PDB file of C-alpha atoms in Angstrom:
ATOM      1  CA  UNK A   1      57.322  87.440  98.717  1.00  0.00           C
ATOM      2  CA  UNK A   2      57.989  84.915 101.453  1.00  0.00           C
ATOM      3  CA  UNK A   3      60.049  82.844  99.041  1.00  0.00           C
ATOM      4  CA  UNK A   4      62.128  85.915  98.169  1.00  0.00           C
ATOM      5  CA  UNK A   5      62.734  86.676 101.843  1.00  0.00           C
ATOM      6  CA  UNK A   6      63.702  83.059 102.432  1.00  0.00           C
ATOM      7  CA  UNK A   7      66.238  83.226  99.605  1.00  0.00           C
ATOM      8  CA  UNK A   8      67.702  86.461 100.968  1.00  0.00           C
ATOM      9  CA  UNK A   9      68.010  85.202 104.546  1.00  0.00           C
ATOM     10  CA  UNK A  10      69.471  81.858 103.503  1.00  0.00           C
ATOM     11  CA  UNK A  11      71.936  83.567 101.151  1.00  0.00           C
ATOM     12  CA  UNK A  12      73.265  85.898 103.817  1.00  0.00           C
ATOM     13  CA  UNK A  13      73.388  83.053 106.346  1.00  0.00           C
ATOM     14  CA  UNK A  14      75.392  80.950 103.896  1.00  0.00           C
ATOM     15  CA  UNK A  15      77.756  83.827 103.142  1.00  0.00           C
ATOM     16  CA  UNK A  16      78.347  84.523 106.836  1.00  0.00           C
ATOM     17  CA  UNK A  17      78.965  80.838 107.563  1.00  0.00           C
ATOM     18  CA  UNK A  18      81.374  80.604 104.639  1.00  0.00           C
ATOM     19  CA  UNK A  19      83.233  83.715 105.834  1.00  0.00           C
ATOM     20  CA  UNK A  20      83.522  82.269 109.337  1.00  0.00           C
ATOM     21  CA  UNK A  21      84.911  79.000 108.005  1.00  0.00           C
ATOM     22  CA  UNK A  22      87.268  80.934 105.734  1.00  0.00           C
ATOM     23  CA  UNK A  23      88.631  82.967 108.655  1.00  0.00           C
ATOM     24  CA  UNK A  24      89.229  79.841 110.724  1.00  0.00           C
ATOM     25  CA  UNK A  25      90.915  78.095 107.804  1.00  0.00           C
ATOM     26  CA  UNK A  26      93.130  81.109 107.103  1.00  0.00           C
ATOM     27  CA  UNK A  27      94.317  81.288 110.713  1.00  0.00           C
ATOM     28  CA  UNK A  28      94.905  77.539 110.840  1.00  0.00           C
ATOM     29  CA  UNK A  29      96.779  77.094 107.570  1.00  0.00           C
ATOM     30  CA  UNK A  30      98.612  80.436 107.322  1.00  0.00           C
ATOM     31  CA  UNK A  31      99.658  80.378 110.965  1.00  0.00           C
ATOM     32  CA  UNK A  32      99.835  84.161 111.338  1.00  0.00           C
ATOM     33  CA  UNK A  33      97.007  86.190 112.834  1.00  0.00           C
ATOM     34  CA  UNK A  34      97.878  89.470 111.127  1.00  0.00           C
ATOM     35  CA  UNK A  35      98.277  87.968 107.660  1.00  0.00           C
ATOM     36  CA  UNK A  36      95.113  85.901 108.066  1.00  0.00           C
ATOM     37  CA  UNK A  37      93.103  88.958 109.133  1.00  0.00           C
ATOM     38  CA  UNK A  38      94.344  91.084 106.214  1.00  0.00           C
ATOM     39  CA  UNK A  39      93.567  88.244 103.804  1.00  0.00           C
ATOM     40  CA  UNK A  40      90.101  87.977 105.364  1.00  0.00           C
ATOM     41  CA  UNK A  41      89.497  91.693 104.770  1.00  0.00           C
ATOM     42  CA  UNK A  42      90.447  91.244 101.121  1.00  0.00           C
ATOM     43  CA  UNK A  43      88.065  88.308 100.811  1.00  0.00           C
ATOM     44  CA  UNK A  44      85.254  90.362 102.344  1.00  0.00           C
ATOM     45  CA  UNK A  45      85.902  93.110  99.787  1.00  0.00           C
ATOM     46  CA  UNK A  46      85.565  90.585  96.943  1.00  0.00           C
ATOM     47  CA  UNK A  47      82.311  89.274  98.395  1.00  0.00           C
ATOM     48  CA  UNK A  48      80.902  92.809  98.702  1.00  0.00           C
ATOM     49  CA  UNK A  49      81.934  93.688  95.141  1.00  0.00           C
ATOM     50  CA  UNK A  50      80.376  90.506  93.781  1.00  0.00           C
ATOM     51  CA  UNK A  51      77.101  91.089  95.587  1.00  0.00           C
ATOM     52  CA  UNK A  52      77.154  94.678  94.370  1.00  0.00           C
ATOM     53  CA  UNK A  53      77.650  93.454  90.808  1.00  0.00           C
ATOM     54  CA  UNK A  54      74.558  91.288  91.121  1.00  0.00           C
ATOM     55  CA  UNK A  55      72.562  94.306  92.276  1.00  0.00           C
ATOM     56  CA  UNK A  56      73.913  96.466  89.429  1.00  0.00           C
ATOM     57  CA  UNK A  57      72.878  93.819  86.906  1.00  0.00           C
ATOM     58  CA  UNK A  58      69.368  93.790  88.345  1.00  0.00           C
ATOM     59  CA  UNK A  59      69.455  90.164  89.480  1.00  0.00           C
ATOM     60  CA  UNK A  60      66.796  89.107  91.949  1.00  0.00           C
ATOM     61  CA  UNK A  61      67.904  86.748  94.707  1.00  0.00           C
ATOM     62  CA  UNK A  62      66.947  83.241  93.619  1.00  0.00           C
ATOM     63  CA  UNK A  63      68.502  79.787  93.717  1.00  0.00           C
ATOM     64  CA  UNK A  64      71.117  80.685  91.082  1.00  0.00           C
ATOM     65  CA  UNK A  65      72.156  83.890  92.817  1.00  0.00           C
ATOM     66  CA  UNK A  66      72.160  82.165  96.212  1.00  0.00           C
ATOM     67  CA  UNK A  67      74.570  79.496  94.950  1.00  0.00           C
ATOM     68  CA  UNK A  68      76.843  82.084  93.339  1.00  0.00           C
ATOM     69  CA  UNK A  69      76.929  84.283  96.452  1.00  0.00           C
ATOM     70  CA  UNK A  70      77.816  81.330  98.669  1.00  0.00           C
ATOM     71  CA  UNK A  71      80.656  79.895  96.584  1.00  0.00           C
ATOM     72  CA  UNK A  72      82.319  83.274  95.990  1.00  0.00           C
ATOM     73  CA  UNK A  73      84.050  82.972  99.373  1.00  0.00           C
ATOM     74  CA  UNK A  74      85.718  79.709  98.386  1.00  0.00           C
ATOM     75  CA  UNK A  75      86.935  81.183  95.126  1.00  0.00           C
ATOM     76  CA  UNK A  76      88.439  84.215  96.833  1.00  0.00           C
ATOM     77  CA  UNK A  77      90.269  82.094  99.407  1.00  0.00           C
ATOM     78  CA  UNK A  78      91.783  80.014  96.619  1.00  0.00           C
ATOM     79  CA  UNK A  79      93.447  83.053  95.046  1.00  0.00           C
ATOM     80  CA  UNK A  80      94.430  85.245  97.988  1.00  0.00           C
ATOM     81  CA  UNK A  81      95.732  82.428 100.181  1.00  0.00           C
ATOM     82  CA  UNK A  82      98.575  81.789  97.720  1.00  0.00           C
ATOM     83  CA  UNK A  83      99.958  85.266  98.338  1.00  0.00           C
ATOM     84  CA  UNK A  84      99.399  84.980 102.082  1.00  0.00           C
ATOM     85  CA  UNK A  85     101.227  81.651 102.374  1.00  0.00           C
ATOM     86  CA  UNK A  86     104.103  82.832 100.218  1.00  0.00           C
ATOM     87  CA  UNK A  87     104.431  85.998 102.310  1.00  0.00           C
ATOM     88  CA  UNK A  88     104.416  84.008 105.552  1.00  0.00           C
ATOM     89  CA  UNK A  89     106.976  81.444 104.358  1.00  0.00           C
ATOM     90  CA  UNK A  90     109.331  83.998 102.764  1.00  0.00           C
ATOM     91  CA  UNK A  91     112.849  83.945 104.276  1.00  0.00           C
ATOM     92  CA  UNK A  92     113.030  87.738 104.333  1.00  0.00           C
ATOM     93  CA  UNK A  93     112.151  89.612 107.531  1.00  0.00           C
ATOM     94  CA  UNK A  94     110.912  92.944 106.127  1.00  0.00           C
ATOM     95  CA  UNK A  95     107.528  93.726 104.631  1.00  0.00           C
ATOM     96  CA  UNK A  96     108.943  94.839 101.299  1.00  0.00           C
ATOM     97  CA  UNK A  97     111.181  91.795 100.991  1.00  0.00           C
ATOM     98  CA  UNK A  98     108.424  89.342 101.855  1.00  0.00           C
ATOM     99  CA  UNK A  99     105.891  91.011  99.591  1.00  0.00           C
ATOM    100  CA  UNK A 100     108.336  91.077  96.691  1.00  0.00           C
ATOM    101  CA  UNK A 101     109.078  87.388  97.196  1.00  0.00           C
ATOM    102  CA  UNK A 102     105.356  86.547  97.279  1.00  0.00           C
ATOM    103  CA  UNK A 103     104.556  88.530  94.134  1.00  0.00           C
ATOM    104  CA  UNK A 104     107.501  87.054  92.228  1.00  0.00           C
ATOM    105  CA  UNK A 105     106.988  83.457  93.348  1.00  0.00           C
ATOM    106  CA  UNK A 106     103.224  83.034  92.935  1.00  0.00           C
ATOM    107  CA  UNK A 107     102.115  86.144  91.035  1.00  0.00           C
ATOM    108  CA  UNK A 108     102.461  84.596  87.588  1.00  0.00           C
ATOM    109  CA  UNK A 109     100.785  81.362  88.661  1.00  0.00           C
ATOM    110  CA  UNK A 110      97.818  83.148  90.232  1.00  0.00           C
ATOM    111  CA  UNK A 111      97.405  85.425  87.223  1.00  0.00           C
ATOM    112  CA  UNK A 112      97.667  82.482  84.806  1.00  0.00           C
ATOM    113  CA  UNK A 113      95.038  80.548  86.742  1.00  0.00           C
ATOM    114  CA  UNK A 114      92.731  83.558  86.738  1.00  0.00           C
ATOM    115  CA  UNK A 115      93.133  84.081  82.990  1.00  0.00           C
ATOM    116  CA  UNK A 116      92.383  80.444  82.181  1.00  0.00           C
ATOM    117  CA  UNK A 117      89.326  80.502  84.466  1.00  0.00           C
ATOM    118  CA  UNK A 118      88.022  83.656  82.788  1.00  0.00           C
ATOM    119  CA  UNK A 119      88.671  82.170  79.353  1.00  0.00           C
ATOM    120  CA  UNK A 120      86.721  79.042  80.196  1.00  0.00           C
ATOM    121  CA  UNK A 121      83.894  81.065  81.728  1.00  0.00           C
ATOM    122  CA  UNK A 122      83.605  83.263  78.639  1.00  0.00           C
ATOM    123  CA  UNK A 123      82.150  80.355  76.662  1.00  0.00           C
ATOM    124  CA  UNK A 124      79.186  80.256  79.055  1.00  0.00           C
ATOM    125  CA  UNK A 125      78.073  83.669  77.799  1.00  0.00           C
ATOM    126  CA  UNK A 126      77.094  82.149  74.464  1.00  0.00           C
ATOM    127  CA  UNK A 127      74.519  79.804  75.985  1.00  0.00           C
ATOM    128  CA  UNK A 128      70.786  80.448  76.135  1.00  0.00           C
ATOM    129  CA  UNK A 129      70.366  78.635  79.427  1.00  0.00           C
ATOM    130  CA  UNK A 130      69.832  81.280  82.080  1.00  0.00           C
ATOM    131  CA  UNK A 131      71.670  79.417  84.816  1.00  0.00           C
ATOM    132  CA  UNK A 132      74.794  78.888  82.700  1.00  0.00           C
ATOM    133  CA  UNK A 133      74.755  82.474  81.410  1.00  0.00           C
ATOM    134  CA  UNK A 134      74.467  83.939  84.905  1.00  0.00           C
ATOM    135  CA  UNK A 135      77.132  81.599  86.195  1.00  0.00           C
ATOM    136  CA  UNK A 136      79.463  82.702  83.405  1.00  0.00           C
ATOM    137  CA  UNK A 137      78.882  86.377  84.238  1.00  0.00           C
ATOM    138  CA  UNK A 138      79.397  85.586  87.912  1.00  0.00           C
ATOM    139  CA  UNK A 139      82.676  83.784  87.248  1.00  0.00           C
ATOM    140  CA  UNK A 140      84.040  86.536  85.009  1.00  0.00           C
ATOM    141  CA  UNK A 141      83.170  89.275  87.473  1.00  0.00           C
ATOM    142  CA  UNK A 142      84.349  87.367  90.512  1.00  0.00           C
ATOM    143  CA  UNK A 143      87.717  86.410  89.042  1.00  0.00           C
ATOM    144  CA  UNK A 144      88.247  90.013  87.897  1.00  0.00           C
ATOM    145  CA  UNK A 145      87.599  91.177  91.464  1.00  0.00           C
ATOM    146  CA  UNK A 146      89.994  88.488  92.707  1.00  0.00           C
ATOM    147  CA  UNK A 147      92.800  89.797  90.527  1.00  0.00           C
ATOM    148  CA  UNK A 148      92.246  93.368  91.692  1.00  0.00           C
ATOM    149  CA  UNK A 149      91.906  92.421  95.364  1.00  0.00           C
ATOM    150  CA  UNK A 150      94.894  90.083  95.436  1.00  0.00           C
ATOM    151  CA  UNK A 151      97.333  92.197  93.446  1.00  0.00           C
ATOM    152  CA  UNK A 152      96.326  95.649  94.661  1.00  0.00           C
ATOM    153  CA  UNK A 153      94.282  95.618  97.866  1.00  0.00           C
ATOM    154  CA  UNK A 154      95.937  92.689  99.646  1.00  0.00           C
ATOM    155  CA  UNK A 155      99.395  93.631  98.389  1.00  0.00           C
ATOM    156  CA  UNK A 156      98.907  97.215  99.603  1.00  0.00           C
ATOM    157  CA  UNK A 157      97.676  96.055 103.001  1.00  0.00           C
ATOM    158  CA  UNK A 158     100.674  93.755 103.391  1.00  0.00           C
ATOM    159  CA  UNK A 159     103.078  96.513 102.321  1.00  0.00           C
ATOM    160  CA  UNK A 160     101.663  98.818 105.009  1.00  0.00           C
ATOM    161  CA  UNK A 161     100.516  96.497 107.809  1.00  0.00           C
ATOM    162  CA  UNK A 162     102.126  93.149 107.011  1.00  0.00           C
ATOM    163  CA  UNK A 163     103.920  91.434 109.908  1.00  0.00           C
ATOM    164  CA  UNK A 164     107.702  91.540 110.078  1.00  0.00           C
ATOM    165  CA  UNK A 165     109.813  88.785 111.568  1.00  0.00           C
ATOM    166  CA  UNK A 166     107.694  86.399 113.634  1.00  0.00           C
ATOM    167  CA  UNK A 167     105.164  89.013 114.729  1.00  0.00           C
ATOM    168  CA  UNK A 168     101.687  87.480 114.856  1.00  0.00           C
ATOM    169  CA  UNK A 169     103.014  83.965 114.249  1.00  0.00           C
ATOM    170  CA  UNK A 170     101.122  81.265 116.111  1.00  0.00           C
ATOM    171  CA  UNK A 171     104.088  78.893 116.176  1.00  0.00           C
ATOM    172  CA  UNK A 172     106.382  81.597 117.570  1.00  0.00           C
ATOM    173  CA  UNK A 173     103.819  82.482 120.232  1.00  0.00           C
ATOM    174  CA  UNK A 174     103.469  78.841 121.250  1.00  0.00           C
ATOM    175  CA  UNK A 175     107.238  78.469 121.319  1.00  0.00           C
ATOM    176  CA  UNK A 176     107.615  81.506 123.573  1.00  0.00           C
ATOM    177  CA  UNK A 177     104.849  80.198 125.831  1.00  0.00           C
ATOM    178  CA  UNK A 178     106.616  76.835 126.151  1.00  0.00           C
ATOM    179  CA  UNK A 179     109.925  78.527 126.900  1.00  0.00           C
ATOM    180  CA  UNK A 180     108.275  80.740 129.514  1.00  0.00           C
ATOM    181  CA  UNK A 181     106.606  77.758 131.126  1.00  0.00           C
ATOM    182  CA  UNK A 182     109.886  75.849 131.096  1.00  0.00           C
ATOM    183  CA  UNK A 183     111.748  78.721 132.740  1.00  0.00           C
ATOM    184  CA  UNK A 184     109.035  79.033 135.392  1.00  0.00           C
ATOM    185  CA  UNK A 185     109.204  75.311 136.140  1.00  0.00           C
ATOM    186  CA  UNK A 186     113.001  75.421 136.316  1.00  0.00           C
ATOM    187  CA  UNK A 187     112.830  78.398 138.665  1.00  0.00           C
ATOM    188  CA  UNK A 188     110.298  76.621 140.870  1.00  0.00           C
ATOM    189  CA  UNK A 189     112.412  73.462 141.001  1.00  0.00           C
ATOM    190  CA  UNK A 190     115.534  75.490 141.782  1.00  0.00           C
ATOM    191  CA  UNK A 191     113.670  77.302 144.563  1.00  0.00           C
ATOM    192  CA  UNK A 192     112.471  73.980 145.964  1.00  0.00           C
ATOM    193  CA  UNK A 193     116.023  72.617 145.977  1.00  0.00           C
ATOM    194  CA  UNK A 194     117.265  75.787 147.623  1.00  0.00           C
ATOM    195  CA  UNK A 195     114.647  75.616 150.385  1.00  0.00           C
ATOM    196  CA  UNK A 196     115.419  71.947 150.910  1.00  0.00           C
ATOM    197  CA  UNK A 197     119.113  72.649 151.355  1.00  0.00           C
ATOM    198  CA  UNK A 198     118.361  75.527 153.736  1.00  0.00           C
ATOM    199  CA  UNK A 199     116.224  73.238 155.871  1.00  0.00           C
ATOM    200  CA  UNK A 200     118.983  70.627 155.901  1.00  0.00           C
ATOM    201  CA  UNK A 201     121.557  73.149 157.099  1.00  0.00           C
ATOM    202  CA  UNK A 202     119.150  74.411 159.772  1.00  0.00           C
ATOM    203  CA  UNK A 203     118.649  70.946 161.224  1.00  0.00           C
ATOM    204  CA  UNK A 204     122.388  70.325 161.173  1.00  0.00           C
TER     205      UNK A 204
END
């Protein structure tokens, strides 16, 4: 019983740590807070569906299940981040235009990668080794959830809530902050010159 509780606590701790690292990586590499947050929500949905699949199959939390639950976050980032980056780097300024560009540019590549991964994982179902069989089921289910989350959930979220223009962009925010600071410094220097000239005229 204690071993089971230890597996459960360590699994959830690993999943939470992986989700935290995933969120930080999404913000850092995508460079847009809104897009990164919507991608993070999609990743969380995949993690929940995968854990739910394990429960539906009657798997007890053990070392195999703990490994699968921890690495599911990395798999989901690998698929969804392609759409997020393509959306962010699209030259269009509207949600529909950016989403269309992302789906056209990387949709086929993401789907092809998912199909090849599922095809390779299908061979694991023929083994009698429990670890390999469970890992094959995990891979098939997880990749299927990835396809659904990336092409339907994430795409729908971006079509409704996706940023337009440079809204939520970290680089644009930093650029505006630098421009604001520069204007403040120029105003301060101009005020200092003006006060200096006023003092000179007063002494004259």
